[in-house]
Coordinates of C-alpha atoms in Angstrom, one line a residue:
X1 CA 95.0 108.0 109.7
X2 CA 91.0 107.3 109.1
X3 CA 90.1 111.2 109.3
X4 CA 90.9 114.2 109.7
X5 CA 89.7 114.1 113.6
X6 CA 91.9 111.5 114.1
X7 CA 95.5 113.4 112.6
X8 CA 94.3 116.2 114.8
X9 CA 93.8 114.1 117.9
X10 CA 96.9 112.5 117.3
X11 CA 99.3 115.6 117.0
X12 CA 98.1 117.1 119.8
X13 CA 98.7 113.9 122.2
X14 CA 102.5 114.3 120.1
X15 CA 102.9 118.1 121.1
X16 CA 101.7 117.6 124.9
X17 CA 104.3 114.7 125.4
X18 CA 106.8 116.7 124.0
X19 CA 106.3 119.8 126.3
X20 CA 105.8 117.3 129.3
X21 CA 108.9 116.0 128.5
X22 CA 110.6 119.1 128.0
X23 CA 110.1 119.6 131.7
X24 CA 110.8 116.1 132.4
X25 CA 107.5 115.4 134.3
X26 CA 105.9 112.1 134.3
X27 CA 102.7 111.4 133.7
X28 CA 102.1 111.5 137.2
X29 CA 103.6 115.0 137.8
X30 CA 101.4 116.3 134.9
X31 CA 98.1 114.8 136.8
X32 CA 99.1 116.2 140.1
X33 CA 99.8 119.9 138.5
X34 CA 96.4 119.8 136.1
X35 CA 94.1 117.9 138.4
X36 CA 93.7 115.1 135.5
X37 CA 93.6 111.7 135.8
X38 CA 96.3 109.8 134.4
X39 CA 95.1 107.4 132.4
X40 CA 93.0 110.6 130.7
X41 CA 96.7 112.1 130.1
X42 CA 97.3 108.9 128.9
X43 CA 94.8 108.4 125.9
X44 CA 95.4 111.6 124.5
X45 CA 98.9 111.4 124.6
X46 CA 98.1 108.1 122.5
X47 CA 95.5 110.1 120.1
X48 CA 92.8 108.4 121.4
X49 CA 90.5 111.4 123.4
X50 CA 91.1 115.3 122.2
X51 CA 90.4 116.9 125.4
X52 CA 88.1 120.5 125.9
X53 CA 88.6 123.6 125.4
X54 CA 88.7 124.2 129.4
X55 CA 91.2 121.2 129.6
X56 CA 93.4 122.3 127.0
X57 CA 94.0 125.5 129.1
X58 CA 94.7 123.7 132.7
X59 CA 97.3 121.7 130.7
X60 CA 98.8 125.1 128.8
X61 CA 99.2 126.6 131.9
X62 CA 100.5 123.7 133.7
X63 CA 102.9 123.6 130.9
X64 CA 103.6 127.4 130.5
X65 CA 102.8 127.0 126.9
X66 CA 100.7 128.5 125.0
X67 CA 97.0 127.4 124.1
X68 CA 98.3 127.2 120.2
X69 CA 101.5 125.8 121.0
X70 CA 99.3 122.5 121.9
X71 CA 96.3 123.1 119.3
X72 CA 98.1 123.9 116.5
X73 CA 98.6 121.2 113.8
X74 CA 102.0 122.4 112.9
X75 CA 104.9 120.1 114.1
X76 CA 108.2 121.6 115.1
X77 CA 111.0 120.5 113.6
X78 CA 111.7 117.1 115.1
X79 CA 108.7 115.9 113.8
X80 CA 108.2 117.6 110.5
X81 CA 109.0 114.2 108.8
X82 CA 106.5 112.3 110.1
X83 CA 104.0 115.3 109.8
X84 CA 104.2 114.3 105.8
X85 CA 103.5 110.4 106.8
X86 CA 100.4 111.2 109.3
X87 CA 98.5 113.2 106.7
X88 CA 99.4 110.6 104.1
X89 CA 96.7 107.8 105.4
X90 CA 100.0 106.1 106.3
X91 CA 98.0 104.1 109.0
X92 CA 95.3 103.7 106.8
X93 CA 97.2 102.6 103.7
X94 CA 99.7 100.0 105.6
X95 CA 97.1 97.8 107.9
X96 CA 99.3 97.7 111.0
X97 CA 97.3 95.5 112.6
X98 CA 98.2 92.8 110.0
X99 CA 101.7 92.6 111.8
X100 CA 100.3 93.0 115.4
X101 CA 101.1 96.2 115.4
X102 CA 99.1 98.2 117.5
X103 CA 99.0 102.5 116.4
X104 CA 99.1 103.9 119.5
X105 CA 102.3 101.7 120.5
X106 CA 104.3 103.2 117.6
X107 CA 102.8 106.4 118.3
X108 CA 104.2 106.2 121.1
X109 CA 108.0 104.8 120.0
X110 CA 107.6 107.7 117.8
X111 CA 106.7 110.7 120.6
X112 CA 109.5 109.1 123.1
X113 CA 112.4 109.5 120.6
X114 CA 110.8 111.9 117.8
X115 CA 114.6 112.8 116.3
X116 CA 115.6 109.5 116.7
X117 CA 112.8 108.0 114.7
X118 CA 112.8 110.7 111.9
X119 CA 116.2 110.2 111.6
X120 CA 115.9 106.2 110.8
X121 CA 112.2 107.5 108.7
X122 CA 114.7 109.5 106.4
X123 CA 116.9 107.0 106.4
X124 CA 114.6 104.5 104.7
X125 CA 113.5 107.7 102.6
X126 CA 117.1 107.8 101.1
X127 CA 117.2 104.0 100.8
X128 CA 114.4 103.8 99.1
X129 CA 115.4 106.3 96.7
X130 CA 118.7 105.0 95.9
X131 CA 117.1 101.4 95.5
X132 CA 114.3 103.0 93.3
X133 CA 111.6 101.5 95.7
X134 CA 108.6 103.5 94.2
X135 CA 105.1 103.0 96.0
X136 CA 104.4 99.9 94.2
X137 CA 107.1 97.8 94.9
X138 CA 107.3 99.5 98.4
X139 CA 103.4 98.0 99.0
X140 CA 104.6 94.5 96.9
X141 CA 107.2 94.2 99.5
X142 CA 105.0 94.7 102.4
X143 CA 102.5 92.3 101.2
X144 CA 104.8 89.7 101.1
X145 CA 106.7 90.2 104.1
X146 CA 103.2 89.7 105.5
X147 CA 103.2 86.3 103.8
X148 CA 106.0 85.2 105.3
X149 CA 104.7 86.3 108.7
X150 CA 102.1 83.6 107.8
X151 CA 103.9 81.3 106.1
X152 CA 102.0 82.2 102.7
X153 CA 98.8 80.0 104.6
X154 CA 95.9 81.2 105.3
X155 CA 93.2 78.3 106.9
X156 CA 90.4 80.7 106.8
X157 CA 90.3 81.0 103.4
X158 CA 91.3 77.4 102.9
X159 CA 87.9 76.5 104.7
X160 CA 85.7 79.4 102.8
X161 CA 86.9 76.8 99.2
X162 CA 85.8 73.9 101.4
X163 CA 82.4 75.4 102.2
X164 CA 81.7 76.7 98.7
X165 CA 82.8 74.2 96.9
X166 CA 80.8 71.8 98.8
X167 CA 77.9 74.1 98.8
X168 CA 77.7 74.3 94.9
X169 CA 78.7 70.8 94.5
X170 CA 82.0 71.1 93.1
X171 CA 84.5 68.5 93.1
X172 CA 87.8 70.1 93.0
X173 CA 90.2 69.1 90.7
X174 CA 91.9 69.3 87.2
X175 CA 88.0 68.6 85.6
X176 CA 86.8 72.2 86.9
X177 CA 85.3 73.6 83.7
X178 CA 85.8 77.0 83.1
X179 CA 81.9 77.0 81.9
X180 CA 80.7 75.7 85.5
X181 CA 82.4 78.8 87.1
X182 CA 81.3 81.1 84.6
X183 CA 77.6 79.7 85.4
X184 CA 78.1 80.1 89.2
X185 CA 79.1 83.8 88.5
X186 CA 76.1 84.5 86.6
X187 CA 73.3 82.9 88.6
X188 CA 74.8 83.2 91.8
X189 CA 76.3 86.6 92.0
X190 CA 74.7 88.4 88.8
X191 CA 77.7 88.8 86.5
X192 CA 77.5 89.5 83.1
X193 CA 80.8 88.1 81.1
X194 CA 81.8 88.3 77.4
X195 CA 84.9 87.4 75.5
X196 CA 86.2 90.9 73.9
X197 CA 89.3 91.0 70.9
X198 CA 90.9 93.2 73.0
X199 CA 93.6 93.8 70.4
X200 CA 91.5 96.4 68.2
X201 CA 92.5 98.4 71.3
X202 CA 96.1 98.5 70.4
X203 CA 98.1 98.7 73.9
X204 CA 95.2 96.2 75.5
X205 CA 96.6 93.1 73.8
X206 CA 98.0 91.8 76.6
X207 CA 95.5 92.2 79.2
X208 CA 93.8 89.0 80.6
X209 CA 90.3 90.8 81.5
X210 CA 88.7 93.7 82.7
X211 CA 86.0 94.1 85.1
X212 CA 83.5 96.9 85.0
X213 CA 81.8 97.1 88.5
X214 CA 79.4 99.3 87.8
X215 CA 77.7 96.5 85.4
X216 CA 79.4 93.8 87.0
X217 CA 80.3 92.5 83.4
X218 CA 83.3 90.5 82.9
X219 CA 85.5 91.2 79.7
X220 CA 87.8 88.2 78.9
X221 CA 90.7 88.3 76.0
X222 CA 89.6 86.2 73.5
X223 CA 93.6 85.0 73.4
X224 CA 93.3 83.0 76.9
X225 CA 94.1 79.4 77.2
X226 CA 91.7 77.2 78.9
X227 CA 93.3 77.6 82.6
X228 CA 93.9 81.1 82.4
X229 CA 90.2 81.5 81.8
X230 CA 89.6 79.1 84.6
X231 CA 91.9 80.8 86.8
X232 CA 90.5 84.5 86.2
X233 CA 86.9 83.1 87.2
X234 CA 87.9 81.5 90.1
X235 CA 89.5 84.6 91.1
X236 CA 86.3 86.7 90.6
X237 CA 84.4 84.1 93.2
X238 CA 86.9 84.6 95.6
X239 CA 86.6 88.3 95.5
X240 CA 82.9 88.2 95.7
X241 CA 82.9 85.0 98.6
X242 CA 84.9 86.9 100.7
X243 CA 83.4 90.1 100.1
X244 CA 86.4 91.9 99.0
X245 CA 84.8 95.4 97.5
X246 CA 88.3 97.6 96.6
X247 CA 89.8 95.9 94.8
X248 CA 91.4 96.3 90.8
X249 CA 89.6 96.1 88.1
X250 CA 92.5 94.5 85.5
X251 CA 94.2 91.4 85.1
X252 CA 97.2 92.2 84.9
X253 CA 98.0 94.7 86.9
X254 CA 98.5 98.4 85.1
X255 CA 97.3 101.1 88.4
X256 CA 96.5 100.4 92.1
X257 CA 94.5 102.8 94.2
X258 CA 95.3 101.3 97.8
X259 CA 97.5 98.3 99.6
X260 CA 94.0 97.4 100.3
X261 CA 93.7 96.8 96.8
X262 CA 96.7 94.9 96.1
X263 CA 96.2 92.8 99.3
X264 CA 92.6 92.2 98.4
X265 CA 94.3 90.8 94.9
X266 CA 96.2 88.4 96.9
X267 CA 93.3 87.0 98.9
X268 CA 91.0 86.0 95.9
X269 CA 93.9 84.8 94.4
X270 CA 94.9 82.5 97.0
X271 CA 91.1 81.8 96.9
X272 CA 91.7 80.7 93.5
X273 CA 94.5 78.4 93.7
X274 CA 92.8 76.8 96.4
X275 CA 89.4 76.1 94.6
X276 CA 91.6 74.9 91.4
X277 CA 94.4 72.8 93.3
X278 CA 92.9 70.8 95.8
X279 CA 94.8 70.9 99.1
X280 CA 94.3 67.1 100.4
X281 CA 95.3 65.6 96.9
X282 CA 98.6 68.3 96.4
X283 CA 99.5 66.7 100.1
X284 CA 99.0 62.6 98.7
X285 CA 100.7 63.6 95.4
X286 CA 103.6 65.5 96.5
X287 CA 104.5 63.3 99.5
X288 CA 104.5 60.1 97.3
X289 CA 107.0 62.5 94.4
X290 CA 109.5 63.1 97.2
X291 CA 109.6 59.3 98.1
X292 CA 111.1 58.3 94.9
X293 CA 114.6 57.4 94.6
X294 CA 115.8 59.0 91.2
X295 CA 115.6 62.5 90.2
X296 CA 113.4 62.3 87.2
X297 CA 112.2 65.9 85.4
X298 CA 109.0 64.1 83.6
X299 CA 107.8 62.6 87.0
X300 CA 107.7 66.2 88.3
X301 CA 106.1 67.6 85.4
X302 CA 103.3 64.4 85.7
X303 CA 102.5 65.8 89.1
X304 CA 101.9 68.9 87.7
X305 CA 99.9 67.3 85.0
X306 CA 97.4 65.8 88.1
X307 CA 96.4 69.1 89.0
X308 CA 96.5 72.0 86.0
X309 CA 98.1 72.7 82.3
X310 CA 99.7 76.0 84.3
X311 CA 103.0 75.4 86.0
X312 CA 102.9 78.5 87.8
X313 CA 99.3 77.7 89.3
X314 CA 101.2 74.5 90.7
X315 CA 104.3 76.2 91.8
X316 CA 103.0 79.2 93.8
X317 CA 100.3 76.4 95.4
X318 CA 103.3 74.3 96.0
X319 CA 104.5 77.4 98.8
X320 CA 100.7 76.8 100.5
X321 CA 100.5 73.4 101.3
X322 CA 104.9 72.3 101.7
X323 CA 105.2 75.0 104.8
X324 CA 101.8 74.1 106.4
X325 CA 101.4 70.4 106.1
X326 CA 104.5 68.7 105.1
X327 CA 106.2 70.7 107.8
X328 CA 109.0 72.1 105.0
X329 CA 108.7 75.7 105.7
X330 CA 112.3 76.6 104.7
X331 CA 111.7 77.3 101.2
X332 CA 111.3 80.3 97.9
X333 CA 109.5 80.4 95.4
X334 CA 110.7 82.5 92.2
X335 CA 109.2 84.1 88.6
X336 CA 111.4 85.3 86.3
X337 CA 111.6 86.5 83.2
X338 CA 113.6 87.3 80.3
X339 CA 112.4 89.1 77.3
X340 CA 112.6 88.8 73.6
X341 CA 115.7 89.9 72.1
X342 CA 117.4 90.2 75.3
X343 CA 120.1 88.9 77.5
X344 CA 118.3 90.1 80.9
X345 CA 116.9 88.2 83.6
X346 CA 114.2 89.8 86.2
X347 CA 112.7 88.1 89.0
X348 CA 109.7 89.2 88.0
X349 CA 107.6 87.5 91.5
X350 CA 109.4 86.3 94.3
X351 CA 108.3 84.9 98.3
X352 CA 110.7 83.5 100.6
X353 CA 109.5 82.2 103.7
X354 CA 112.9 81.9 106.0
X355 CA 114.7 85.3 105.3
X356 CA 118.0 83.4 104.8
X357 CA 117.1 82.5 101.4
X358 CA 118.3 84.0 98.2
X359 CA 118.4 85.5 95.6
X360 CA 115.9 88.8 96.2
X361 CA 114.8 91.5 93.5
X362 CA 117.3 94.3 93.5
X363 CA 116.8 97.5 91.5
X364 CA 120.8 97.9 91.0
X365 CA 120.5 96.1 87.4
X366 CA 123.0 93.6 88.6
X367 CA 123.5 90.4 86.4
X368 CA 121.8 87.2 88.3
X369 CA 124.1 84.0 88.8
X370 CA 123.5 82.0 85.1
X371 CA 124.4 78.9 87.2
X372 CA 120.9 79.1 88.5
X373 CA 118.5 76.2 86.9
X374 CA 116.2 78.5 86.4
X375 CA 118.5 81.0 84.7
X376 CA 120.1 78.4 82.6
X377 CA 116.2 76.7 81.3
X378 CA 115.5 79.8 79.9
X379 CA 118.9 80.3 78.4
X380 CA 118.3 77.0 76.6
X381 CA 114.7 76.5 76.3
X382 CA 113.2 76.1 72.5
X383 CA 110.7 77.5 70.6
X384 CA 106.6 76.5 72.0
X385 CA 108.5 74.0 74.6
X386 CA 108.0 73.0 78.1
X387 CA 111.4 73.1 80.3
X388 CA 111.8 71.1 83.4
X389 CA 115.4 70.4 85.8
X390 CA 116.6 70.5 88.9
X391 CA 119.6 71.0 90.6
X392 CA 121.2 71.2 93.9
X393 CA 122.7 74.9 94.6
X394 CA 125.5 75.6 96.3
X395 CA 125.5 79.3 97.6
X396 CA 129.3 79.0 98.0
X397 CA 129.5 82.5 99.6
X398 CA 126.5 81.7 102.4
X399 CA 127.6 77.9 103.0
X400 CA 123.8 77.0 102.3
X401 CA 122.6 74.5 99.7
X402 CA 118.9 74.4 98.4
X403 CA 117.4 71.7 96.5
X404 CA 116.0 73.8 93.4
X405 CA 113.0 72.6 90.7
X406 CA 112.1 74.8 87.7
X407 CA 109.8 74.7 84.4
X408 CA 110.6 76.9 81.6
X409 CA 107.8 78.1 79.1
X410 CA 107.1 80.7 76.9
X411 CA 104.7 83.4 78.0
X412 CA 101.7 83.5 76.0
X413 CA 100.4 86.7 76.9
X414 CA 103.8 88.8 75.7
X415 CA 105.9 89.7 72.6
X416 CA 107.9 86.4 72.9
X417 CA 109.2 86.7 76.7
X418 CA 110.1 83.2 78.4
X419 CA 109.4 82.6 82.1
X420 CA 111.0 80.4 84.6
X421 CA 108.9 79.2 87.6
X422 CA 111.0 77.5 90.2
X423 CA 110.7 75.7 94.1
X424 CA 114.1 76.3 96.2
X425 CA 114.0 74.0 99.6
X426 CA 116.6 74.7 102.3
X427 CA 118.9 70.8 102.3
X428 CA 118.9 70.9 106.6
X429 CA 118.3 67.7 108.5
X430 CA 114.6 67.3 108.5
X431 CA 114.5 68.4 104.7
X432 CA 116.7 65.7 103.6
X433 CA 114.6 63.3 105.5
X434 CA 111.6 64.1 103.9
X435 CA 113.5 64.2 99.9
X436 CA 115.1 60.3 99.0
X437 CA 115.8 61.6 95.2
X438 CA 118.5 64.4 97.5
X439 CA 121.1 61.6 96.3
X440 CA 119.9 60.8 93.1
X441 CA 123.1 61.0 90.4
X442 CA 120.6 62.5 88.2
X443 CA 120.5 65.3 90.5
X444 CA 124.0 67.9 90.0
X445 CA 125.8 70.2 92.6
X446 CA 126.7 73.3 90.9
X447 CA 128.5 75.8 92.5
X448 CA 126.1 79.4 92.4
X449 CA 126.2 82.8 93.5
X450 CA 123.4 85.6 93.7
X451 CA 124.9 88.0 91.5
X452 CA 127.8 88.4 89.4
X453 CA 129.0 91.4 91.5
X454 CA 128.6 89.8 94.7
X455 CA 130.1 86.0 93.8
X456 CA 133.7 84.5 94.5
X457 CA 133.9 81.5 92.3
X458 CA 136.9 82.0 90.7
X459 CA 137.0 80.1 87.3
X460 CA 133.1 80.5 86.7
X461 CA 133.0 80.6 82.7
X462 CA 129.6 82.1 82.4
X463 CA 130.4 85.3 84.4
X464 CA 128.5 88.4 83.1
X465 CA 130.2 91.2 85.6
X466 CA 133.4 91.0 87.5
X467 CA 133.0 90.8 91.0
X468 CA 133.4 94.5 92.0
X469 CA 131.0 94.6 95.1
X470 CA 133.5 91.4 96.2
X471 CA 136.6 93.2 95.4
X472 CA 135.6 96.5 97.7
X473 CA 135.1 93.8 100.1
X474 CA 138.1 92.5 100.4
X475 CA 139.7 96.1 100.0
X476 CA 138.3 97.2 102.9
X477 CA 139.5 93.8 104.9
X478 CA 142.6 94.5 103.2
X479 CA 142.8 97.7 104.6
X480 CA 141.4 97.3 108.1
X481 CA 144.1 93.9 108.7
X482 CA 146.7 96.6 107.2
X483 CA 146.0 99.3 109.9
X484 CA 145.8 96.6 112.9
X485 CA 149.4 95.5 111.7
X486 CA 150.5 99.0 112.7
X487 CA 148.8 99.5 116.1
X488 CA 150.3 96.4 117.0
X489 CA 153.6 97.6 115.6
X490 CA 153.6 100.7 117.1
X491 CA 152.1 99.5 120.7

């Protein structure tokens, strides 16, 4: 909630629907027996008016309750669960209004079935818990299920580039110097900004930069490449063009105060992509890729080439402009990762924006299909090179295919880690239309699963894990066919 006012208001419209339920009186009956209008009954039962003192008695006695059974800020024990969430800033935290969800409305689901609710609001307590979905990655997923509620476009921000770059006469394209920005910063919106060797700080190696509000100086890593420095500045426009005031102070990430924080994040870096990768050209470019007939790996990584140095830039901007103007909205986008020394792959970033795709993050350290492109580029990729491939996947398992692109490179900003960036489009009707390298020969079918545990293919010869999540599967059909064999015998 915003205050303190407000967590009070709102228990007490809680604890009076309760006890006018208890006695199974409508609003209606509780107006006629108090003398107050309904619609009055009605906003504080929704925690929108806290009524008098004198009020608060009529509706006690009316009630035959006590005056402290309504004030007091105590829940009983139907509600003591979401006692924890209301004084948490829950509301305030988790912008509800992002998903068209209105407070008073689930305030409301919540008072008409109070055990029912804090029996599913444990539930995804325990879930949580088992799936080790910490407050970070709790907020991470939130943001981008409200991504996919957009379809990772936002126009408003899309216009704000327009306007700015046109007011500051920028042309925007691969030629945006880093120094033009960093100018634009300084004059414009009084930034101070010096390269700092942030190594002589030991565990700061790795950070990209680190803004200091109170001076509005700018500390860059003296180890960024050309576009990561470009990319960093743009992002510092976009959170001062749109205003965006909380908002964290590192790149990358190492604390967050707020979702407000890490959605703010999100906005000036969409900003960002969308100053640095110019919307009208990515549509020309793209459009003119997918009309070629032959799958060709150094064609994609030439489109690539027309816009930035950074693959991932492309990629994720790739998810922007597909969905909204080429009308391909079945699609995922994927990060991952695999670290020095190590046999591991994380999806380190992921967005899918039709809820049928996969794979997602887990936190149950399964082993990731290694039929995946992806998977397999950073299996194979060689020292300081660039990977690119593509393949069609075959979720056998799902009966879904999904034309897949991915570059491999080395992280420059870790102790040796590779990453893997890659596109997956949904192969339905309209997509295949849109694709005419789909029947390339170039282009392979391989057989994939999501994970090891989960996947049927039989003879696969790169299998980390035996199937055991399959195998209880088919136990339990086993055993459910077995005990429908005997009521039929019997009957």
């Amino acid at each position: 909630m915003n205050s303190d006012s407000d967590f009070i208001k709102t228990v007490f419209g809680l604890k009076l629907k309760q006890q006018r339920q208890k006695k199974n009186w409508s609003l209606q009956d509780l107006s006629v027996k108090t003398g107050l209008s309904k619609s009055y009954l009605n906003e504080i039962e929704n925690g929108k008016k806290y009524p008098k003192h004198d009020k608060i008695i009529q509706l006690s006695e009316a009630l035959n309750c006590t005056f402290d059974d309504l004030v007091s800020t105590k829940l009983d024990k139907s509600l003591t669960p979401f006692n924890e969430i209301l004084q948490s800033d829950f509301f305030k935290e988790i912008p509800l209004e992002l998903f068209g969800i209105n407070k008073n409305n689930l305030i409301s689901i919540i008072s008409d079935a109070p055990k029912k609710v804090t029996a599913f609001i444990n539930a995804l307590i325990e879930i949580s818990q088992n799936y080790n979905l910490g407050k970070e990655r709790f907020y991470f997923a939130v943001l981008r299920s409200f991504q996919e509620l957009y379809d990772n476009y936002f126009p408003e921000i899309e216009e704000k580039v327009q306007f700015f770059a046109e007011e500051n006469g920028l042309q925007i394209d691969k030629n945006l110097q880093s120094d033009v920005l960093e100018t634009i910063l300084n004059e414009k919106f009084n930034y101070q900004i010096q390269s700092e060797d942030f190594e002589r700080y030991g565990t700061l190696d790795n950070l990209r930069s680190l803004f200091i509000p109170e001076k509005k100086l700018l500390l860059l890593n003296r180890k960024l490449e050309k576009d990561q420095k470009t990319f960093i500045l743009a992002k510092e426009i976009g959170f001062c063009v749109l205003e965006l005031k909380n908002r964290p102070n590192t790149y990358s990430w190492l604390d967050f105060g707020s979702f407000e924080e890490i959605l703010n994040n999100f906005y000036a870096s969409y900003f960002a992509g969308a100053l640095l990768i110019s919307k009208q050209k990515t549509i020309e470019k793209t459009s003119d890729f997918f009309l070629q007939n032959e799958w060709n790996p150094q064609n994609f990584e030439s489109l690539i080439e027309n816009f930035t140095n950074s693959p991932e830039t492309f990629y994720y901007r790739l998810t922007n402009i597909l969905s909204s103007e080429l009308g391909i909205k079945d699609l995922f986008y994927l990060c991952l990762v695999k670290k020095k020394n190590s046999d591991k792959i994380q999806i380190l970033k992921e967005l899918h924006l039709n809820h049928q795709q996969a794979p997602h993050a887990n936190a149950t350290n399964e082993h990731y299909c290694r039929r995946w492109i992806a998977v397999k580029n950073l299996h194979h990729l060689k020292e300081n090179e660039t990977l690119t491939d593509a393949q069609i996947s075959h979720y056998k398992d799902q009966g879904i295919s999904y034309l897949v692109i991915s570059t491999s490179q080395k992280n420059p900003f870790s102790d040796g880690s590779n990453r893997s960036y890659c596109l997956g489009i949904l192969l339905n009707s309209q997509t295949i239309k849109k694709i005419n390298f789909i029947k390339s020969p170039t282009l392979k079918t391989i057989n994939v699963g999501v994970t090891c545990e989960s996947c049927s293919i039989a003879d696969c010869e790169i299998r980390q894990s035996p199937p055991i999540r399959l195998e209880k599967e088919y136990f339990n059909s086993g055993m459910k066919n077995a005990i429908e064999k005997i009521r039929k015998d019997i009957l």
